[in-house]
Amino acid sequence: MQSHPILYSFRRCPYAMRARMALALNDVSVEIRELILKNKPAEMLAASPKGTVPVLIDTSGQVIEESLEVMDYAVTHGSNPTLTVPSSDELALIDSNDNVFKKALDKYKYFDRFPELTQADYRQQGEAFLQQLEQRLTKSTYLFGDNMRYGDIAIFPFVRQFAHVDKAWFDSAHYPHLKPWLEGFLSSAPFANVMKKIPCWQTGDAPTYFPFNEE
Ligand SMILES: N[C@@H](CCC(=O)N[C@@H](CS)C(=O)NCC(=O)O)C(=O)O
Protein backbone atom coordinates (compact mmCIF):
# COMPACT_ATOMS: atom_id res chain seq x y z
CA MET A 1 0.00 0.00 0.00
CA GLN A 2 1.14 3.54 -0.84
CA SER A 3 2.29 5.55 2.18
CA HIS A 4 1.22 8.83 0.53
CA PRO A 5 -1.50 9.80 -1.96
CA ILE A 6 -0.15 10.20 -5.51
CA LEU A 7 -0.70 13.49 -7.35
CA TYR A 8 -0.25 13.60 -11.11
CA SER A 9 0.42 17.21 -11.92
CA PHE A 10 1.59 19.65 -14.56
CA ARG A 11 3.38 22.68 -13.22
CA ARG A 12 1.81 25.35 -15.45
CA CYS A 13 -1.78 24.05 -15.45
CA PRO A 14 -4.04 26.40 -13.46
CA TYR A 15 -6.23 23.50 -12.33
CA ALA A 16 -3.20 21.61 -11.03
CA MET A 17 -1.93 24.85 -9.48
CA ARG A 18 -5.09 25.38 -7.43
CA ALA A 19 -4.90 21.76 -6.28
CA ARG A 20 -1.24 22.04 -5.26
CA MET A 21 -1.91 25.35 -3.49
CA ALA A 22 -4.68 23.77 -1.41
CA LEU A 23 -2.54 20.74 -0.55
CA ALA A 24 0.38 23.00 0.41
CA LEU A 25 -1.72 25.43 2.46
CA ASN A 26 -3.47 22.67 4.38
CA ASP A 27 -0.29 20.63 4.78
CA VAL A 28 -1.25 17.48 2.96
CA SER A 29 1.83 15.59 1.87
CA VAL A 30 1.61 13.71 -1.44
CA GLU A 31 3.92 11.91 -3.82
CA ILE A 32 4.03 14.25 -6.80
CA ARG A 33 4.44 12.98 -10.34
CA GLU A 34 5.13 15.79 -12.77
CA LEU A 35 4.19 15.11 -16.37
CA ILE A 36 3.92 16.77 -19.74
CA LEU A 37 0.47 16.79 -21.31
CA LYS A 38 1.73 15.33 -24.61
CA ASN A 39 3.16 12.27 -22.89
CA LYS A 40 0.94 11.23 -19.98
CA PRO A 41 2.12 8.24 -17.97
CA ALA A 42 0.26 4.97 -18.64
CA GLU A 43 -0.21 4.62 -14.87
CA MET A 44 -2.19 7.88 -14.76
CA LEU A 45 -4.31 7.01 -17.79
CA ALA A 46 -5.07 3.58 -16.35
CA ALA A 47 -6.42 5.27 -13.19
CA SER A 48 -8.09 8.20 -14.96
CA PRO A 49 -8.78 7.59 -18.66
CA LYS A 50 -10.16 11.13 -19.18
CA GLY A 51 -6.55 12.27 -19.17
CA THR A 52 -6.69 15.65 -17.44
CA VAL A 53 -4.56 16.90 -14.58
CA PRO A 54 -4.63 17.05 -11.64
CA VAL A 55 -5.36 13.48 -10.60
CA LEU A 56 -5.00 12.39 -7.00
CA ILE A 57 -5.02 8.71 -6.03
CA ASP A 58 -5.47 8.34 -2.30
CA THR A 59 -3.81 5.64 -0.22
CA SER A 60 -6.86 3.39 -0.55
CA GLY A 61 -6.71 3.67 -4.35
CA GLN A 62 -9.64 6.06 -4.76
CA VAL A 63 -9.17 8.25 -7.84
CA ILE A 64 -9.98 11.96 -7.63
CA GLU A 65 -9.86 13.51 -11.06
CA GLU A 66 -11.28 17.02 -10.69
CA SER A 67 -9.21 19.88 -9.32
CA LEU A 68 -11.96 21.13 -6.99
CA GLU A 69 -12.31 17.63 -5.56
CA VAL A 70 -8.56 17.60 -4.90
CA MET A 71 -9.04 20.92 -3.09
CA ASP A 72 -11.88 19.32 -1.10
CA TYR A 73 -9.54 16.45 -0.25
CA ALA A 74 -7.03 18.99 1.08
CA VAL A 75 -9.77 20.62 3.17
CA THR A 76 -10.78 17.33 4.77
CA HIS A 77 -7.36 15.68 5.11
CA GLY A 78 -5.06 18.58 6.03
CA SER A 79 -3.24 18.91 9.34
CA ASN A 80 -3.38 22.70 8.94
CA PRO A 81 -6.92 23.94 8.27
CA THR A 82 -5.96 27.13 6.39
CA LEU A 83 -8.62 26.48 3.76
CA THR A 84 -12.08 25.41 4.84
CA VAL A 85 -15.24 24.25 3.09
CA PRO A 86 -16.33 26.84 0.47
CA SER A 87 -19.57 28.81 0.88
CA SER A 88 -22.26 28.88 -1.81
CA ASP A 89 -21.02 32.38 -2.77
CA GLU A 90 -17.53 30.97 -3.32
CA LEU A 91 -18.86 28.04 -5.33
CA ALA A 92 -20.93 30.37 -7.54
CA LEU A 93 -17.93 32.59 -8.35
CA ILE A 94 -15.74 29.52 -8.99
CA ASP A 95 -18.44 28.27 -11.34
CA SER A 96 -18.28 31.55 -13.31
CA ASN A 97 -14.51 31.27 -13.36
CA ASP A 98 -14.48 27.70 -14.63
CA ASN A 99 -17.39 27.91 -17.03
CA VAL A 100 -17.42 31.49 -18.34
CA PHE A 101 -14.10 33.23 -17.64
CA LYS A 102 -11.98 30.20 -18.63
CA LYS A 103 -13.67 30.08 -22.04
CA ALA A 104 -12.89 33.76 -22.69
CA LEU A 105 -9.35 33.19 -21.40
CA ASP A 106 -8.74 30.32 -23.84
CA LYS A 107 -10.07 32.37 -26.75
CA TYR A 108 -8.01 35.40 -25.70
CA LYS A 109 -4.89 33.23 -25.46
CA TYR A 110 -5.47 31.20 -28.62
CA PHE A 111 -7.37 33.89 -30.57
CA ASP A 112 -5.93 32.69 -33.88
CA ARG A 113 -7.95 29.48 -33.49
CA PHE A 114 -11.17 31.50 -33.00
CA PRO A 115 -11.25 33.93 -35.95
CA GLU A 116 -14.93 34.92 -35.39
CA LEU A 117 -13.83 37.76 -33.09
CA THR A 118 -10.61 39.65 -32.43
CA GLN A 119 -8.22 39.08 -29.54
CA ALA A 120 -9.34 42.41 -28.07
CA ASP A 121 -12.97 41.20 -28.13
CA TYR A 122 -12.04 38.05 -26.22
CA ARG A 123 -10.05 40.10 -23.75
CA GLN A 124 -13.09 42.29 -23.20
CA GLN A 125 -15.22 39.19 -22.54
CA GLY A 126 -12.71 38.08 -19.90
CA GLU A 127 -12.59 41.53 -18.37
CA ALA A 128 -16.25 41.27 -17.41
CA PHE A 129 -15.10 38.71 -14.82
CA LEU A 130 -12.01 40.71 -13.80
CA GLN A 131 -14.30 43.66 -13.11
CA GLN A 132 -16.48 41.53 -10.86
CA LEU A 133 -13.38 40.53 -8.91
CA GLU A 134 -12.18 44.14 -8.79
CA GLN A 135 -15.57 45.19 -7.37
CA ARG A 136 -15.37 42.63 -4.60
CA LEU A 137 -11.81 43.62 -3.79
CA THR A 138 -12.80 47.26 -3.29
CA LYS A 139 -14.75 46.03 -0.25
CA SER A 140 -12.30 43.54 1.29
CA THR A 141 -8.71 42.31 1.02
CA TYR A 142 -9.77 38.97 -0.43
CA LEU A 143 -12.71 37.99 -2.62
CA PHE A 144 -14.90 36.75 0.23
CA GLY A 145 -13.80 38.96 3.11
CA ASP A 146 -10.57 39.88 4.83
CA ASN A 147 -9.28 36.32 5.03
CA MET A 148 -7.98 34.22 2.21
CA ARG A 149 -10.44 31.52 1.31
CA TYR A 150 -10.82 28.44 -0.87
CA GLY A 151 -12.43 30.58 -3.57
CA ASP A 152 -9.41 32.90 -3.85
CA ILE A 153 -7.14 29.90 -4.33
CA ALA A 154 -9.45 28.30 -6.88
CA ILE A 155 -9.57 31.49 -8.97
CA PHE A 156 -6.20 33.28 -8.84
CA PRO A 157 -4.27 30.82 -11.11
CA PHE A 158 -6.69 31.67 -13.94
CA VAL A 159 -6.31 35.41 -13.40
CA ARG A 160 -2.54 34.87 -13.49
CA GLN A 161 -2.87 33.12 -16.82
CA PHE A 162 -5.06 35.92 -18.19
CA ALA A 163 -2.52 38.53 -17.01
CA HIS A 164 0.30 36.64 -18.72
CA VAL A 165 -1.33 36.54 -22.16
CA ASP A 166 -0.30 40.16 -22.70
CA LYS A 167 1.69 41.26 -19.68
CA ALA A 168 2.25 44.79 -21.03
CA TRP A 169 -1.50 45.26 -21.41
CA PHE A 170 -2.23 43.90 -17.93
CA ASP A 171 0.46 46.09 -16.38
CA SER A 172 -1.12 49.17 -17.91
CA ALA A 173 -4.74 48.15 -17.14
CA HIS A 174 -6.60 49.84 -14.30
CA TYR A 175 -7.23 47.17 -11.66
CA PRO A 176 -6.03 48.87 -8.48
CA HIS A 177 -7.38 46.14 -6.19
CA LEU A 178 -7.10 43.05 -8.37
CA LYS A 179 -3.40 43.56 -9.12
CA PRO A 180 -2.20 43.60 -5.49
CA TRP A 181 -4.52 40.66 -4.71
CA LEU A 182 -2.91 38.65 -7.52
CA GLU A 183 0.59 39.85 -6.68
CA GLY A 184 0.09 38.79 -3.05
CA PHE A 185 -0.36 35.20 -4.19
CA LEU A 186 2.41 35.27 -6.79
CA SER A 187 4.96 36.55 -4.29
CA SER A 188 3.90 34.18 -1.47
CA ALA A 189 6.01 31.34 -0.06
CA PRO A 190 3.36 28.66 -0.81
CA PHE A 191 3.24 29.78 -4.44
CA ALA A 192 7.05 29.58 -4.75
CA ASN A 193 6.80 26.05 -3.39
CA VAL A 194 3.98 25.09 -5.74
CA MET A 195 5.88 26.44 -8.78
CA LYS A 196 9.22 24.79 -8.06
CA LYS A 197 10.53 23.04 -11.19
CA ILE A 198 11.03 19.31 -10.95
CA PRO A 199 11.89 16.67 -13.56
CA CYS A 200 9.11 14.67 -15.18
CA TRP A 201 8.25 11.45 -13.41
CA GLN A 202 9.12 8.12 -14.96
CA THR A 203 8.01 4.65 -13.90
CA GLY A 204 10.36 3.32 -11.25
CA ASP A 205 11.56 6.75 -10.04
CA ALA A 206 12.07 7.23 -6.30
CA PRO A 207 9.15 9.22 -4.85
CA THR A 208 9.31 13.02 -4.73
CA TYR A 209 7.18 14.46 -1.97
CA PHE A 210 5.16 17.65 -2.19
CA PRO A 211 5.00 20.24 -0.59
CA PHE A 212 8.75 20.48 -1.15
CA ASN A 213 10.96 21.02 1.89
CA GLU A 214 12.01 24.63 2.19
CA GLU A 215 15.79 24.94 1.74
N1 LIG B 1 -12.24 20.02 -14.92
C1 LIG B 1 -10.86 19.62 -14.83
C2 LIG B 1 -10.06 20.32 -15.91
C3 LIG B 1 -8.58 19.97 -15.88
C4 LIG B 1 -7.88 20.32 -17.19
O1 LIG B 1 -8.53 20.61 -18.21
N2 LIG B 1 -6.54 20.27 -17.20
C5 LIG B 1 -5.82 20.45 -18.45
C6 LIG B 1 -4.45 21.07 -18.27
S1 LIG B 1 -4.53 22.75 -17.73
C7 LIG B 1 -5.57 19.07 -19.04
O2 LIG B 1 -5.17 18.18 -18.35
N3 LIG B 1 -5.80 18.93 -20.35
C8 LIG B 1 -5.56 17.68 -21.03
C9 LIG B 1 -4.64 17.81 -22.18
O3 LIG B 1 -4.33 18.94 -22.59
O4 LIG B 1 -4.19 16.78 -22.69
C10 LIG B 1 -10.35 19.90 -13.43
O5 LIG B 1 -10.86 20.85 -12.81
O6 LIG B 1 -9.46 19.20 -12.94
Coordinates of C-alpha atoms and ligand atoms in Angstrom, one line a residue:
M1 CA 0.0 0.0 0.0
Q2 CA 1.1 3.5 -0.8
S3 CA 2.3 5.6 2.2
H4 CA 1.2 8.8 0.5
P5 CA -1.5 9.8 -2.0
I6 CA -0.2 10.2 -5.5
L7 CA -0.7 13.5 -7.4
Y8 CA -0.3 13.6 -11.1
S9 CA 0.4 17.2 -11.9
F10 CA 1.6 19.6 -14.6
R11 CA 3.4 22.7 -13.2
R12 CA 1.8 25.4 -15.4
C13 CA -1.8 24.0 -15.5
P14 CA -4.0 26.4 -13.5
Y15 CA -6.2 23.5 -12.3
A16 CA -3.2 21.6 -11.0
M17 CA -1.9 24.9 -9.5
R18 CA -5.1 25.4 -7.4
A19 CA -4.9 21.8 -6.3
R20 CA -1.2 22.0 -5.3
M21 CA -1.9 25.4 -3.5
A22 CA -4.7 23.8 -1.4
L23 CA -2.5 20.7 -0.6
A24 CA 0.4 23.0 0.4
L25 CA -1.7 25.4 2.5
N26 CA -3.5 22.7 4.4
D27 CA -0.3 20.6 4.8
V28 CA -1.2 17.5 3.0
S29 CA 1.8 15.6 1.9
V30 CA 1.6 13.7 -1.4
E31 CA 3.9 11.9 -3.8
I32 CA 4.0 14.3 -6.8
R33 CA 4.4 13.0 -10.3
E34 CA 5.1 15.8 -12.8
L35 CA 4.2 15.1 -16.4
I36 CA 3.9 16.8 -19.7
L37 CA 0.5 16.8 -21.3
K38 CA 1.7 15.3 -24.6
N39 CA 3.2 12.3 -22.9
K40 CA 0.9 11.2 -20.0
P41 CA 2.1 8.2 -18.0
A42 CA 0.3 5.0 -18.6
E43 CA -0.2 4.6 -14.9
M44 CA -2.2 7.9 -14.8
L45 CA -4.3 7.0 -17.8
A46 CA -5.1 3.6 -16.3
A47 CA -6.4 5.3 -13.2
S48 CA -8.1 8.2 -15.0
P49 CA -8.8 7.6 -18.7
K50 CA -10.2 11.1 -19.2
G51 CA -6.6 12.3 -19.2
T52 CA -6.7 15.6 -17.4
V53 CA -4.6 16.9 -14.6
P54 CA -4.6 17.1 -11.6
V55 CA -5.4 13.5 -10.6
L56 CA -5.0 12.4 -7.0
I57 CA -5.0 8.7 -6.0
D58 CA -5.5 8.3 -2.3
T59 CA -3.8 5.6 -0.2
S60 CA -6.9 3.4 -0.6
G61 CA -6.7 3.7 -4.4
Q62 CA -9.6 6.1 -4.8
V63 CA -9.2 8.2 -7.8
I64 CA -10.0 12.0 -7.6
E65 CA -9.9 13.5 -11.1
E66 CA -11.3 17.0 -10.7
S67 CA -9.2 19.9 -9.3
L68 CA -12.0 21.1 -7.0
E69 CA -12.3 17.6 -5.6
V70 CA -8.6 17.6 -4.9
M71 CA -9.0 20.9 -3.1
D72 CA -11.9 19.3 -1.1
Y73 CA -9.5 16.5 -0.2
A74 CA -7.0 19.0 1.1
V75 CA -9.8 20.6 3.2
T76 CA -10.8 17.3 4.8
H77 CA -7.4 15.7 5.1
G78 CA -5.1 18.6 6.0
S79 CA -3.2 18.9 9.3
N80 CA -3.4 22.7 8.9
P81 CA -6.9 23.9 8.3
T82 CA -6.0 27.1 6.4
L83 CA -8.6 26.5 3.8
T84 CA -12.1 25.4 4.8
V85 CA -15.2 24.3 3.1
P86 CA -16.3 26.8 0.5
S87 CA -19.6 28.8 0.9
S88 CA -22.3 28.9 -1.8
D89 CA -21.0 32.4 -2.8
E90 CA -17.5 31.0 -3.3
L91 CA -18.9 28.0 -5.3
A92 CA -20.9 30.4 -7.5
L93 CA -17.9 32.6 -8.3
I94 CA -15.7 29.5 -9.0
D95 CA -18.4 28.3 -11.3
S96 CA -18.3 31.5 -13.3
N97 CA -14.5 31.3 -13.4
D98 CA -14.5 27.7 -14.6
N99 CA -17.4 27.9 -17.0
V100 CA -17.4 31.5 -18.3
F101 CA -14.1 33.2 -17.6
K102 CA -12.0 30.2 -18.6
K103 CA -13.7 30.1 -22.0
A104 CA -12.9 33.8 -22.7
L105 CA -9.3 33.2 -21.4
D106 CA -8.7 30.3 -23.8
K107 CA -10.1 32.4 -26.8
Y108 CA -8.0 35.4 -25.7
K109 CA -4.9 33.2 -25.5
Y110 CA -5.5 31.2 -28.6
F111 CA -7.4 33.9 -30.6
D112 CA -5.9 32.7 -33.9
R113 CA -7.9 29.5 -33.5
F114 CA -11.2 31.5 -33.0
P115 CA -11.2 33.9 -35.9
E116 CA -14.9 34.9 -35.4
L117 CA -13.8 37.8 -33.1
T118 CA -10.6 39.6 -32.4
Q119 CA -8.2 39.1 -29.5
A120 CA -9.3 42.4 -28.1
D121 CA -13.0 41.2 -28.1
Y122 CA -12.0 38.1 -26.2
R123 CA -10.0 40.1 -23.7
Q124 CA -13.1 42.3 -23.2
Q125 CA -15.2 39.2 -22.5
G126 CA -12.7 38.1 -19.9
E127 CA -12.6 41.5 -18.4
A128 CA -16.3 41.3 -17.4
F129 CA -15.1 38.7 -14.8
L130 CA -12.0 40.7 -13.8
Q131 CA -14.3 43.7 -13.1
Q132 CA -16.5 41.5 -10.9
L133 CA -13.4 40.5 -8.9
E134 CA -12.2 44.1 -8.8
Q135 CA -15.6 45.2 -7.4
R136 CA -15.4 42.6 -4.6
L137 CA -11.8 43.6 -3.8
T138 CA -12.8 47.3 -3.3
K139 CA -14.7 46.0 -0.3
S140 CA -12.3 43.5 1.3
T141 CA -8.7 42.3 1.0
Y142 CA -9.8 39.0 -0.4
L143 CA -12.7 38.0 -2.6
F144 CA -14.9 36.8 0.2
G145 CA -13.8 39.0 3.1
D146 CA -10.6 39.9 4.8
N147 CA -9.3 36.3 5.0
M148 CA -8.0 34.2 2.2
R149 CA -10.4 31.5 1.3
Y150 CA -10.8 28.4 -0.9
G151 CA -12.4 30.6 -3.6
D152 CA -9.4 32.9 -3.9
I153 CA -7.1 29.9 -4.3
A154 CA -9.5 28.3 -6.9
I155 CA -9.6 31.5 -9.0
F156 CA -6.2 33.3 -8.8
P157 CA -4.3 30.8 -11.1
F158 CA -6.7 31.7 -13.9
V159 CA -6.3 35.4 -13.4
R160 CA -2.5 34.9 -13.5
Q161 CA -2.9 33.1 -16.8
F162 CA -5.1 35.9 -18.2
A163 CA -2.5 38.5 -17.0
H164 CA 0.3 36.6 -18.7
V165 CA -1.3 36.5 -22.2
D166 CA -0.3 40.2 -22.7
K167 CA 1.7 41.3 -19.7
A168 CA 2.3 44.8 -21.0
W169 CA -1.5 45.3 -21.4
F170 CA -2.2 43.9 -17.9
D171 CA 0.5 46.1 -16.4
S172 CA -1.1 49.2 -17.9
A173 CA -4.7 48.2 -17.1
H174 CA -6.6 49.8 -14.3
Y175 CA -7.2 47.2 -11.7
P176 CA -6.0 48.9 -8.5
H177 CA -7.4 46.1 -6.2
L178 CA -7.1 43.1 -8.4
K179 CA -3.4 43.6 -9.1
P180 CA -2.2 43.6 -5.5
W181 CA -4.5 40.7 -4.7
L182 CA -2.9 38.6 -7.5
E183 CA 0.6 39.8 -6.7
G184 CA 0.1 38.8 -3.0
F185 CA -0.4 35.2 -4.2
L186 CA 2.4 35.3 -6.8
S187 CA 5.0 36.5 -4.3
S188 CA 3.9 34.2 -1.5
A189 CA 6.0 31.3 -0.1
P190 CA 3.4 28.7 -0.8
F191 CA 3.2 29.8 -4.4
A192 CA 7.0 29.6 -4.7
N193 CA 6.8 26.0 -3.4
V194 CA 4.0 25.1 -5.7
M195 CA 5.9 26.4 -8.8
K196 CA 9.2 24.8 -8.1
K197 CA 10.5 23.0 -11.2
I198 CA 11.0 19.3 -11.0
P199 CA 11.9 16.7 -13.6
C200 CA 9.1 14.7 -15.2
W201 CA 8.2 11.5 -13.4
Q202 CA 9.1 8.1 -15.0
T203 CA 8.0 4.6 -13.9
G204 CA 10.4 3.3 -11.2
D205 CA 11.6 6.8 -10.0
A206 CA 12.1 7.2 -6.3
P207 CA 9.2 9.2 -4.8
T208 CA 9.3 13.0 -4.7
Y209 CA 7.2 14.5 -2.0
F210 CA 5.2 17.6 -2.2
P211 CA 5.0 20.2 -0.6
F212 CA 8.8 20.5 -1.1
N213 CA 11.0 21.0 1.9
E214 CA 12.0 24.6 2.2
E215 CA 15.8 24.9 1.7
Ligands
LIG1 N1 -12.2 20.0 -14.9 C1 -10.9 19.6 -14.8 C2 -10.1 20.3 -15.9 C3 -8.6 20.0 -15.9 C4 -7.9 20.3 -17.2 O1 -8.5 20.6 -18.2 N2 -6.5 20.3 -17.2 C5 -5.8 20.4 -18.5 C6 -4.5 21.1 -18.3 S1 -4.5 22.7 -17.7 C7 -5.6 19.1 -19.0 O2 -5.2 18.2 -18.4 N3 -5.8 18.9 -20.3 C8 -5.6 17.7 -21.0 C9 -4.6 17.8 -22.2 O3 -4.3 18.9 -22.6 O4 -4.2 16.8 -22.7 C10 -10.3 19.9 -13.4 O5 -10.9 20.8 -12.8 O6 -9.5 19.2 -12.9

